[in-house]
């Protein structure tokens, strides 16, 4: 695993690949602009967005198509395409890609009808996009290798020599990079660079959250930094990668308690502003958020007062640090992680 992930992961798109994506998108835009269908650039998990689309189309009759990709990939693509993008809506797993598109000034304001459904702490102050779901950072640990009193108190503890070779994480994934972005926003560059150097020394690197959780479950490492929903999904099935593990929530406003907002926004260049806003309003409505409560994503609802799936630790007990999601800087994180030898 350690030897192969580097070849798979390439979070920074080369100029050539951005150009290729842009040309691909341009070729597609003709057909999508002709039709009445909304086009989503979807970096959220495909199954969740499909559930949202089906429910939205059923309620409104508006057809929706999507292009699937990762946060970084589609965020970079939108920035490269600029106002020529065929996309109407952008959905992500995490906030940094939304913040990058916001910085390029490509989003329209989120409608007041949508904003009033989403409490302030679950959307950026700028009003350029909104949180549509949330995931919390957790430390998944092997219960035969660690007792509760041996758990780290803070994410920052994991840079200490005592944790050498004992924890894992997926550095190439946008999921994990969002956590580093929060660390950067909360503690600043020197502290983040230092923590990343500690991670380089101490952590075993995996290709994604699932591989990390599996390594914890197999006892390859004592614990791993992942998002909660990978654990809950596995627990709802055969517990193949989580049966020997439990979750530690850092809480306390710690960077390790970072609550990452999945984002939704309408592109300013969309020619279907009203329908695109309607989609955002729908996914943050009671019906849209109930897809999170009752579906198989195990992500947190953040809007319209819909509670989380009862299997989850309630949102109001997580005590995450306060971060404005528009401040999360994917580019700086990528630079720091590259400098630390993690990418
Ligand atoms: Fe994910």
mmCIF file of N, CA and C and ligand atoms in Angstrom, residues 45 93 135 175 209 227 229-230, ligand 1:
data_model
loop_
_atom_site.group_PDB
_atom_site.id
_atom_site.type_symbol
_atom_site.label_atom_id
_atom_site.label_comp_id
_atom_site.label_asym_id
_atom_site.label_seq_id
_atom_site.Cartn_x
_atom_site.Cartn_y
_atom_site.Cartn_z
ATOM 1 N N UNK A 45 -20.060 11.943 -2.808
ATOM 2 C CA UNK A 45 -20.211 10.526 -3.107
ATOM 3 C C UNK A 45 -21.382 10.366 -4.081
ATOM 4 N N UNK A 93 -17.398 17.093 -1.499
ATOM 5 C CA UNK A 93 -17.326 16.383 -0.229
ATOM 6 C C UNK A 93 -16.895 17.314 0.882
ATOM 7 N N UNK A 135 -19.373 16.052 7.917
ATOM 8 C CA UNK A 135 -18.671 14.850 8.371
ATOM 9 C C UNK A 135 -17.690 15.274 9.440
ATOM 10 N N UNK A 175 -10.524 14.531 1.435
ATOM 11 C CA UNK A 175 -11.092 14.383 2.788
ATOM 12 C C UNK A 175 -10.045 14.748 3.842
ATOM 13 N N UNK A 209 -9.568 6.534 2.894
ATOM 14 C CA UNK A 209 -10.123 6.307 4.236
ATOM 15 C C UNK A 209 -10.380 4.825 4.502
ATOM 16 N N UNK A 227 -12.784 10.071 8.460
ATOM 17 C CA UNK A 227 -14.104 10.648 8.740
ATOM 18 C C UNK A 227 -15.028 9.563 9.285
ATOM 19 N N UNK A 229 -18.089 8.627 8.784
ATOM 20 C CA UNK A 229 -19.109 7.849 8.068
ATOM 21 C C UNK A 229 -18.570 6.562 7.470
ATOM 22 N N UNK A 230 -17.266 6.488 7.236
ATOM 23 C CA UNK A 230 -16.717 5.231 6.714
ATOM 24 C C UNK A 230 -16.888 4.121 7.748
HETATM 25 FE FE1 LIG B 1 -15.377 10.524 1.515
#
